[in-house]
PDB file of N, CA and C in Angstrom:
ATOM      1  N   MET A   1     -30.651  -7.198 -58.109  1.00 59.00           N
ATOM      2  CA  MET A   1     -29.981  -6.854 -56.875  1.00 59.00           C
ATOM      3  C   MET A   1     -28.480  -7.091 -57.046  1.00 59.00           C
ATOM      4  N   SER A   2     -27.679  -6.100 -56.686  1.00 82.00           N
ATOM      5  CA  SER A   2     -26.234  -6.259 -56.816  1.00 82.00           C
ATOM      6  C   SER A   2     -25.603  -6.491 -55.446  1.00 82.00           C
ATOM      7  N   CYS A   3     -24.542  -7.250 -55.453  1.00 89.00           N
ATOM      8  CA  CYS A   3     -23.806  -7.575 -54.226  1.00 89.00           C
ATOM      9  C   CYS A   3     -22.544  -6.730 -54.194  1.00 89.00           C
ATOM     10  N   SER A   4     -22.347  -5.971 -53.137  1.00 91.00           N
ATOM     11  CA  SER A   4     -21.174  -5.099 -53.055  1.00 91.00           C
ATOM     12  C   SER A   4     -19.877  -5.889 -52.882  1.00 91.00           C
ATOM     13  N   PHE A   5     -19.973  -7.148 -52.469  1.00 92.00           N
ATOM     14  CA  PHE A   5     -18.768  -7.966 -52.285  1.00 92.00           C
ATOM     15  C   PHE A   5     -18.266  -8.508 -53.625  1.00 92.00           C
ATOM     16  N   CYS A   6     -19.139  -9.109 -54.429  1.00 89.00           N
ATOM     17  CA  CYS A   6     -18.667  -9.676 -55.695  1.00 89.00           C
ATOM     18  C   CYS A   6     -18.565  -8.624 -56.798  1.00 89.00           C
ATOM     19  N   GLU A   7     -19.137  -7.444 -56.593  1.00 85.00           N
ATOM     20  CA  GLU A   7     -18.951  -6.339 -57.535  1.00 85.00           C
ATOM     21  C   GLU A   7     -17.611  -5.646 -57.296  1.00 85.00           C
ATOM     22  N   GLY A   8     -16.929  -5.980 -56.195  1.00 76.00           N
ATOM     23  CA  GLY A   8     -15.615  -5.420 -55.903  1.00 76.00           C
ATOM     24  C   GLY A   8     -15.637  -4.102 -55.161  1.00 76.00           C
ATOM     25  N   ASP A   9     -16.795  -3.711 -54.635  1.00 84.00           N
ATOM     26  CA  ASP A   9     -16.909  -2.433 -53.932  1.00 84.00           C
ATOM     27  C   ASP A   9     -16.561  -2.534 -52.453  1.00 84.00           C
ATOM     28  N   GLU A  10     -16.648  -3.729 -51.880  1.00 91.00           N
ATOM     29  CA  GLU A  10     -16.460  -3.891 -50.442  1.00 91.00           C
ATOM     30  C   GLU A  10     -15.638  -5.153 -50.155  1.00 91.00           C
ATOM     31  N   ASN A  11     -14.752  -5.074 -49.170  1.00 92.00           N
ATOM     32  CA  ASN A  11     -13.962  -6.238 -48.757  1.00 92.00           C
ATOM     33  C   ASN A  11     -14.809  -7.168 -47.907  1.00 92.00           C
ATOM     34  N   LEU A  12     -14.545  -8.466 -48.020  1.00 93.00           N
ATOM     35  CA  LEU A  12     -15.191  -9.436 -47.142  1.00 93.00           C
ATOM     36  C   LEU A  12     -14.690  -9.261 -45.714  1.00 93.00           C
ATOM     37  N   LEU A  13     -13.410  -8.938 -45.582  1.00 91.00           N
ATOM     38  CA  LEU A  13     -12.800  -8.709 -44.278  1.00 91.00           C
ATOM     39  C   LEU A  13     -11.698  -7.675 -44.447  1.00 91.00           C
ATOM     40  N   SER A  14     -11.631  -6.730 -43.538  1.00 89.00           N
ATOM     41  CA  SER A  14     -10.548  -5.754 -43.547  1.00 89.00           C
ATOM     42  C   SER A  14     -10.222  -5.403 -42.102  1.00 89.00           C
ATOM     43  N   SER A  15      -9.083  -5.920 -41.640  1.00 89.00           N
ATOM     44  CA  SER A  15      -8.675  -5.648 -40.260  1.00 89.00           C
ATOM     45  C   SER A  15      -7.433  -4.769 -40.211  1.00 89.00           C
ATOM     46  N   ARG A  16      -7.087  -4.164 -41.339  1.00 80.00           N
ATOM     47  CA  ARG A  16      -5.880  -3.339 -41.385  1.00 80.00           C
ATOM     48  C   ARG A  16      -6.141  -1.994 -40.721  1.00 80.00           C
ATOM     49  N   THR A  17      -5.250  -1.606 -39.798  1.00 78.00           N
ATOM     50  CA  THR A  17      -5.372  -0.342 -39.092  1.00 78.00           C
ATOM     51  C   THR A  17      -4.026   0.361 -39.027  1.00 78.00           C
ATOM     52  N   HIS A  18      -4.062   1.641 -38.889  1.00 69.00           N
ATOM     53  CA  HIS A  18      -2.845   2.440 -38.793  1.00 69.00           C
ATOM     54  C   HIS A  18      -2.297   2.322 -37.377  1.00 69.00           C
ATOM     55  N   LEU A  19      -1.145   1.679 -37.218  1.00 69.00           N
ATOM     56  CA  LEU A  19      -0.570   1.451 -35.895  1.00 69.00           C
ATOM     57  C   LEU A  19       0.756   2.161 -35.672  1.00 69.00           C
ATOM     58  N   SER A  20       1.366   2.647 -36.716  1.00 65.00           N
ATOM     59  CA  SER A  20       2.708   3.205 -36.586  1.00 65.00           C
ATOM     60  C   SER A  20       2.672   4.727 -36.521  1.00 65.00           C
ATOM     61  N   THR A  21       3.523   5.281 -35.677  1.00 65.00           N
ATOM     62  CA  THR A  21       3.690   6.732 -35.642  1.00 65.00           C
ATOM     63  C   THR A  21       4.854   7.163 -36.524  1.00 65.00           C
ATOM     64  N   LYS A  22       5.569   6.186 -37.102  1.00 66.00           N
ATOM     65  CA  LYS A  22       6.744   6.477 -37.931  1.00 66.00           C
ATOM     66  C   LYS A  22       6.441   6.482 -39.423  1.00 66.00           C
ATOM     67  N   GLY A  23       5.225   6.182 -39.820  1.00 67.00           N
ATOM     68  CA  GLY A  23       4.892   6.148 -41.239  1.00 67.00           C
ATOM     69  C   GLY A  23       3.474   5.670 -41.458  1.00 67.00           C
ATOM     70  N   ASP A  24       3.132   5.509 -42.725  1.00 69.00           N
ATOM     71  CA  ASP A  24       1.800   5.048 -43.101  1.00 69.00           C
ATOM     72  C   ASP A  24       1.795   3.535 -43.300  1.00 69.00           C
ATOM     73  N   PHE A  25       1.915   2.800 -42.210  1.00 69.00           N
ATOM     74  CA  PHE A  25       1.915   1.341 -42.254  1.00 69.00           C
ATOM     75  C   PHE A  25       0.601   0.842 -41.665  1.00 69.00           C
ATOM     76  N   TYR A  26      -0.013  -0.092 -42.349  1.00 77.00           N
ATOM     77  CA  TYR A  26      -1.324  -0.605 -41.947  1.00 77.00           C
ATOM     78  C   TYR A  26      -1.276  -2.127 -41.863  1.00 77.00           C
ATOM     79  N   PRO A  27      -0.816  -2.706 -40.761  1.00 82.00           N
ATOM     80  CA  PRO A  27      -0.806  -4.164 -40.648  1.00 82.00           C
ATOM     81  C   PRO A  27      -2.225  -4.707 -40.482  1.00 82.00           C
ATOM     82  N   GLY A  28      -2.419  -5.934 -40.929  1.00 87.00           N
ATOM     83  CA  GLY A  28      -3.713  -6.587 -40.800  1.00 87.00           C
ATOM     84  C   GLY A  28      -3.985  -7.471 -41.996  1.00 87.00           C
ATOM     85  N   ILE A  29      -5.249  -7.835 -42.166  1.00 91.00           N
ATOM     86  CA  ILE A  29      -5.647  -8.772 -43.219  1.00 91.00           C
ATOM     87  C   ILE A  29      -6.769  -8.159 -44.043  1.00 91.00           C
ATOM     88  N   ASP A  30      -6.683  -8.307 -45.366  1.00 92.00           N
ATOM     89  CA  ASP A  30      -7.756  -7.945 -46.289  1.00 92.00           C
ATOM     90  C   ASP A  30      -8.165  -9.196 -47.055  1.00 92.00           C
ATOM     91  N   VAL A  31      -9.460  -9.427 -47.163  1.00 94.00           N
ATOM     92  CA  VAL A  31      -9.998 -10.525 -47.966  1.00 94.00           C
ATOM     93  C   VAL A  31     -11.034  -9.904 -48.900  1.00 94.00           C
ATOM     94  N   TYR A  32     -10.879 -10.151 -50.202  1.00 94.00           N
ATOM     95  CA  TYR A  32     -11.787  -9.540 -51.169  1.00 94.00           C
ATOM     96  C   TYR A  32     -11.910 -10.432 -52.399  1.00 94.00           C
ATOM     97  N   ILE A  33     -12.900 -10.128 -53.236  1.00 94.00           N
ATOM     98  CA  ILE A  33     -13.141 -10.873 -54.468  1.00 94.00           C
ATOM     99  C   ILE A  33     -12.692 -10.014 -55.641  1.00 94.00           C
ATOM    100  N   ALA A  34     -11.866 -10.580 -56.508  1.00 92.00           N
ATOM    101  CA  ALA A  34     -11.425  -9.919 -57.735  1.00 92.00           C
ATOM    102  C   ALA A  34     -11.753 -10.850 -58.897  1.00 92.00           C
ATOM    103  N   GLU A  35     -12.780 -10.503 -59.657  1.00 88.00           N
ATOM    104  CA  GLU A  35     -13.289 -11.308 -60.761  1.00 88.00           C
ATOM    105  C   GLU A  35     -13.688 -12.692 -60.263  1.00 88.00           C
ATOM    106  N   LYS A  36     -12.911 -13.740 -60.559  1.00 93.00           N
ATOM    107  CA  LYS A  36     -13.249 -15.102 -60.115  1.00 93.00           C
ATOM    108  C   LYS A  36     -12.282 -15.617 -59.066  1.00 93.00           C
ATOM    109  N   GLU A  37     -11.653 -14.704 -58.321  1.00 95.00           N
ATOM    110  CA  GLU A  37     -10.686 -15.118 -57.314  1.00 95.00           C
ATOM    111  C   GLU A  37     -11.021 -14.538 -55.945  1.00 95.00           C
ATOM    112  N   LEU A  38     -10.810 -15.356 -54.938  1.00 95.00           N
ATOM    113  CA  LEU A  38     -10.871 -14.898 -53.556  1.00 95.00           C
ATOM    114  C   LEU A  38      -9.437 -14.560 -53.174  1.00 95.00           C
ATOM    115  N   CYS A  39      -9.170 -13.294 -52.886  1.00 95.00           N
ATOM    116  CA  CYS A  39      -7.808 -12.809 -52.642  1.00 95.00           C
ATOM    117  C   CYS A  39      -7.621 -12.480 -51.169  1.00 95.00           C
ATOM    118  N   ILE A  40      -6.470 -12.862 -50.652  1.00 95.00           N
ATOM    119  CA  ILE A  40      -6.135 -12.604 -49.252  1.00 95.00           C
ATOM    120  C   ILE A  40      -4.783 -11.903 -49.220  1.00 95.00           C
ATOM    121  N   THR A  41      -4.732 -10.777 -48.517  1.00 90.00           N
ATOM    122  CA  THR A  41      -3.483 -10.043 -48.314  1.00 90.00           C
ATOM    123  C   THR A  41      -3.265  -9.903 -46.823  1.00 90.00           C
ATOM    124  N   ALA A  42      -2.095 -10.322 -46.346  1.00 89.00           N
ATOM    125  CA  ALA A  42      -1.753 -10.201 -44.930  1.00 89.00           C
ATOM    126  C   ALA A  42      -0.495  -9.358 -44.792  1.00 89.00           C
ATOM    127  N   VAL A  43      -0.604  -8.254 -44.077  1.00 84.00           N
ATOM    128  CA  VAL A  43       0.523  -7.362 -43.830  1.00 84.00           C
ATOM    129  C   VAL A  43       0.895  -7.530 -42.364  1.00 84.00           C
ATOM    130  N   THR A  44       2.171  -7.864 -42.106  1.00 79.00           N
ATOM    131  CA  THR A  44       2.539  -8.285 -40.757  1.00 79.00           C
ATOM    132  C   THR A  44       3.449  -7.348 -39.989  1.00 79.00           C
ATOM    133  N   ASP A  45       4.053  -6.384 -40.632  1.00 72.00           N
ATOM    134  CA  ASP A  45       5.073  -5.587 -39.965  1.00 72.00           C
ATOM    135  C   ASP A  45       4.745  -4.106 -40.088  1.00 72.00           C
ATOM    136  N   VAL A  46       4.929  -3.368 -39.009  1.00 62.00           N
ATOM    137  CA  VAL A  46       4.627  -1.938 -39.059  1.00 62.00           C
ATOM    138  C   VAL A  46       5.836  -1.090 -39.432  1.00 62.00           C
ATOM    139  N   TYR A  47       7.045  -1.603 -39.320  1.00 64.00           N
ATOM    140  CA  TYR A  47       8.231  -0.801 -39.614  1.00 64.00           C
ATOM    141  C   TYR A  47       8.828  -1.107 -40.978  1.00 64.00           C
ATOM    142  N   GLU A  48       8.890  -2.352 -41.356  1.00 65.00           N
ATOM    143  CA  GLU A  48       9.347  -2.746 -42.680  1.00 65.00           C
ATOM    144  C   GLU A  48       8.229  -3.558 -43.295  1.00 65.00           C
ATOM    145  N   PRO A  49       7.373  -2.922 -44.066  1.00 63.00           N
ATOM    146  CA  PRO A  49       6.178  -3.622 -44.548  1.00 63.00           C
ATOM    147  C   PRO A  49       6.484  -4.987 -45.171  1.00 63.00           C
ATOM    148  N   ASN A  50       6.021  -6.009 -44.522  1.00 79.00           N
ATOM    149  CA  ASN A  50       6.101  -7.388 -44.964  1.00 79.00           C
ATOM    150  C   ASN A  50       4.691  -7.818 -45.300  1.00 79.00           C
ATOM    151  N   PHE A  51       4.498  -8.452 -46.428  1.00 82.00           N
ATOM    152  CA  PHE A  51       3.153  -8.897 -46.741  1.00 82.00           C
ATOM    153  C   PHE A  51       3.176 -10.191 -47.531  1.00 82.00           C
ATOM    154  N   MET A  52       2.064 -10.903 -47.457  1.00 88.00           N
ATOM    155  CA  MET A  52       1.861 -12.124 -48.229  1.00 88.00           C
ATOM    156  C   MET A  52       0.540 -11.973 -48.948  1.00 88.00           C
ATOM    157  N   GLU A  53       0.501 -12.432 -50.179  1.00 92.00           N
ATOM    158  CA  GLU A  53      -0.725 -12.422 -50.960  1.00 92.00           C
ATOM    159  C   GLU A  53      -0.987 -13.828 -51.477  1.00 92.00           C
ATOM    160  N   GLU A  54      -2.225 -14.210 -51.443  1.00 95.00           N
ATOM    161  CA  GLU A  54      -2.617 -15.518 -51.959  1.00 95.00           C
ATOM    162  C   GLU A  54      -4.003 -15.373 -52.549  1.00 95.00           C
ATOM    163  N   SER A  55      -4.293 -16.162 -53.569  1.00 96.00           N
ATOM    164  CA  SER A  55      -5.632 -16.140 -54.159  1.00 96.00           C
ATOM    165  C   SER A  55      -6.020 -17.547 -54.579  1.00 96.00           C
ATOM    166  N   ILE A  56      -7.310 -17.768 -54.621  1.00 96.00           N
ATOM    167  CA  ILE A  56      -7.851 -19.055 -55.040  1.00 96.00           C
ATOM    168  C   ILE A  56      -9.040 -18.796 -55.951  1.00 96.00           C
ATOM    169  N   GLU A  57      -9.132 -19.574 -57.014  1.00 96.00           N
ATOM    170  CA  GLU A  57     -10.245 -19.404 -57.940  1.00 96.00           C
ATOM    171  C   GLU A  57     -11.536 -19.921 -57.299  1.00 96.00           C
ATOM    172  N   ILE A  58     -12.587 -19.120 -57.417  1.00 96.00           N
ATOM    173  CA  ILE A  58     -13.892 -19.514 -56.903  1.00 96.00           C
ATOM    174  C   ILE A  58     -14.926 -19.368 -58.012  1.00 96.00           C
ATOM    175  N   CYS A  59     -16.001 -20.105 -57.920  1.00 95.00           N
ATOM    176  CA  CYS A  59     -17.048 -20.066 -58.942  1.00 95.00           C
ATOM    177  C   CYS A  59     -18.261 -19.242 -58.511  1.00 95.00           C
ATOM    178  N   PHE A  60     -18.471 -19.124 -57.203  1.00 95.00           N
ATOM    179  CA  PHE A  60     -19.642 -18.429 -56.685  1.00 95.00           C
ATOM    180  C   PHE A  60     -19.230 -17.455 -55.590  1.00 95.00           C
ATOM    181  N   CYS A  61     -19.981 -16.365 -55.480  1.00 93.00           N
ATOM    182  CA  CYS A  61     -19.743 -15.400 -54.411  1.00 93.00           C
ATOM    183  C   CYS A  61     -20.108 -16.045 -53.077  1.00 93.00           C
ATOM    184  N   PRO A  62     -19.228 -16.008 -52.086  1.00 93.00           N
ATOM    185  CA  PRO A  62     -19.528 -16.625 -50.799  1.00 93.00           C
ATOM    186  C   PRO A  62     -20.592 -15.865 -50.005  1.00 93.00           C
ATOM    187  N   MET A  63     -20.911 -14.643 -50.404  1.00 92.00           N
ATOM    188  CA  MET A  63     -21.895 -13.854 -49.665  1.00 92.00           C
ATOM    189  C   MET A  63     -23.300 -13.949 -50.253  1.00 92.00           C
ATOM    190  N   CYS A  64     -23.417 -13.859 -51.586  1.00 93.00           N
ATOM    191  CA  CYS A  64     -24.746 -13.866 -52.195  1.00 93.00           C
ATOM    192  C   CYS A  64     -25.043 -15.113 -53.013  1.00 93.00           C
ATOM    193  N   GLY A  65     -24.006 -15.898 -53.341  1.00 92.00           N
ATOM    194  CA  GLY A  65     -24.201 -17.130 -54.105  1.00 92.00           C
ATOM    195  C   GLY A  65     -24.217 -16.945 -55.614  1.00 92.00           C
ATOM    196  N   LYS A  66     -24.029 -15.725 -56.093  1.00 92.00           N
ATOM    197  CA  LYS A  66     -24.047 -15.454 -57.533  1.00 92.00           C
ATOM    198  C   LYS A  66     -22.880 -16.147 -58.216  1.00 92.00           C
ATOM    199  N   LYS A  67     -23.154 -16.722 -59.404  1.00 93.00           N
ATOM    200  CA  LYS A  67     -22.093 -17.349 -60.199  1.00 93.00           C
ATOM    201  C   LYS A  67     -21.179 -16.243 -60.723  1.00 93.00           C
ATOM    202  N   LEU A  68     -19.879 -16.415 -60.559  1.00 91.00           N
ATOM    203  CA  LEU A  68     -18.911 -15.405 -60.973  1.00 91.00           C
ATOM    204  C   LEU A  68     -18.377 -15.687 -62.371  1.00 91.00           C
ATOM    205  N   GLY A  69     -18.041 -14.651 -63.079  1.00 80.00           N
ATOM    206  CA  GLY A  69     -17.418 -14.797 -64.392  1.00 80.00           C
ATOM    207  C   GLY A  69     -18.380 -15.048 -65.530  1.00 80.00           C
ATOM    208  N   GLY A  70     -19.589 -14.550 -65.441  1.00 67.00           N
ATOM    209  CA  GLY A  70     -20.539 -14.710 -66.535  1.00 67.00           C
ATOM    210  C   GLY A  70     -21.218 -16.062 -66.528  1.00 67.00           C
ATOM    211  N   ASP A  71     -21.420 -16.611 -67.737  1.00 58.00           N
ATOM    212  CA  ASP A  71     -22.192 -17.878 -67.865  1.00 58.00           C
ATOM    213  C   ASP A  71     -21.461 -19.032 -67.274  1.00 58.00           C
TER     214      ASP A  71
END
């Protein structure tokens, strides 16, 4: 059985929406797993895209419990 979250196919959280009529700006938060990291991206501004990215190393998928990164 494969997990779409730790396989990288689906975000754990995605609240980014198109709010601007002046461009393609999508403020909100994305949380996803990339290899052995839990990554968080927060976009805060619709006119001048401002964003913060942070990641933390994790050993197990928070959704299915699978050990990440092989053995």
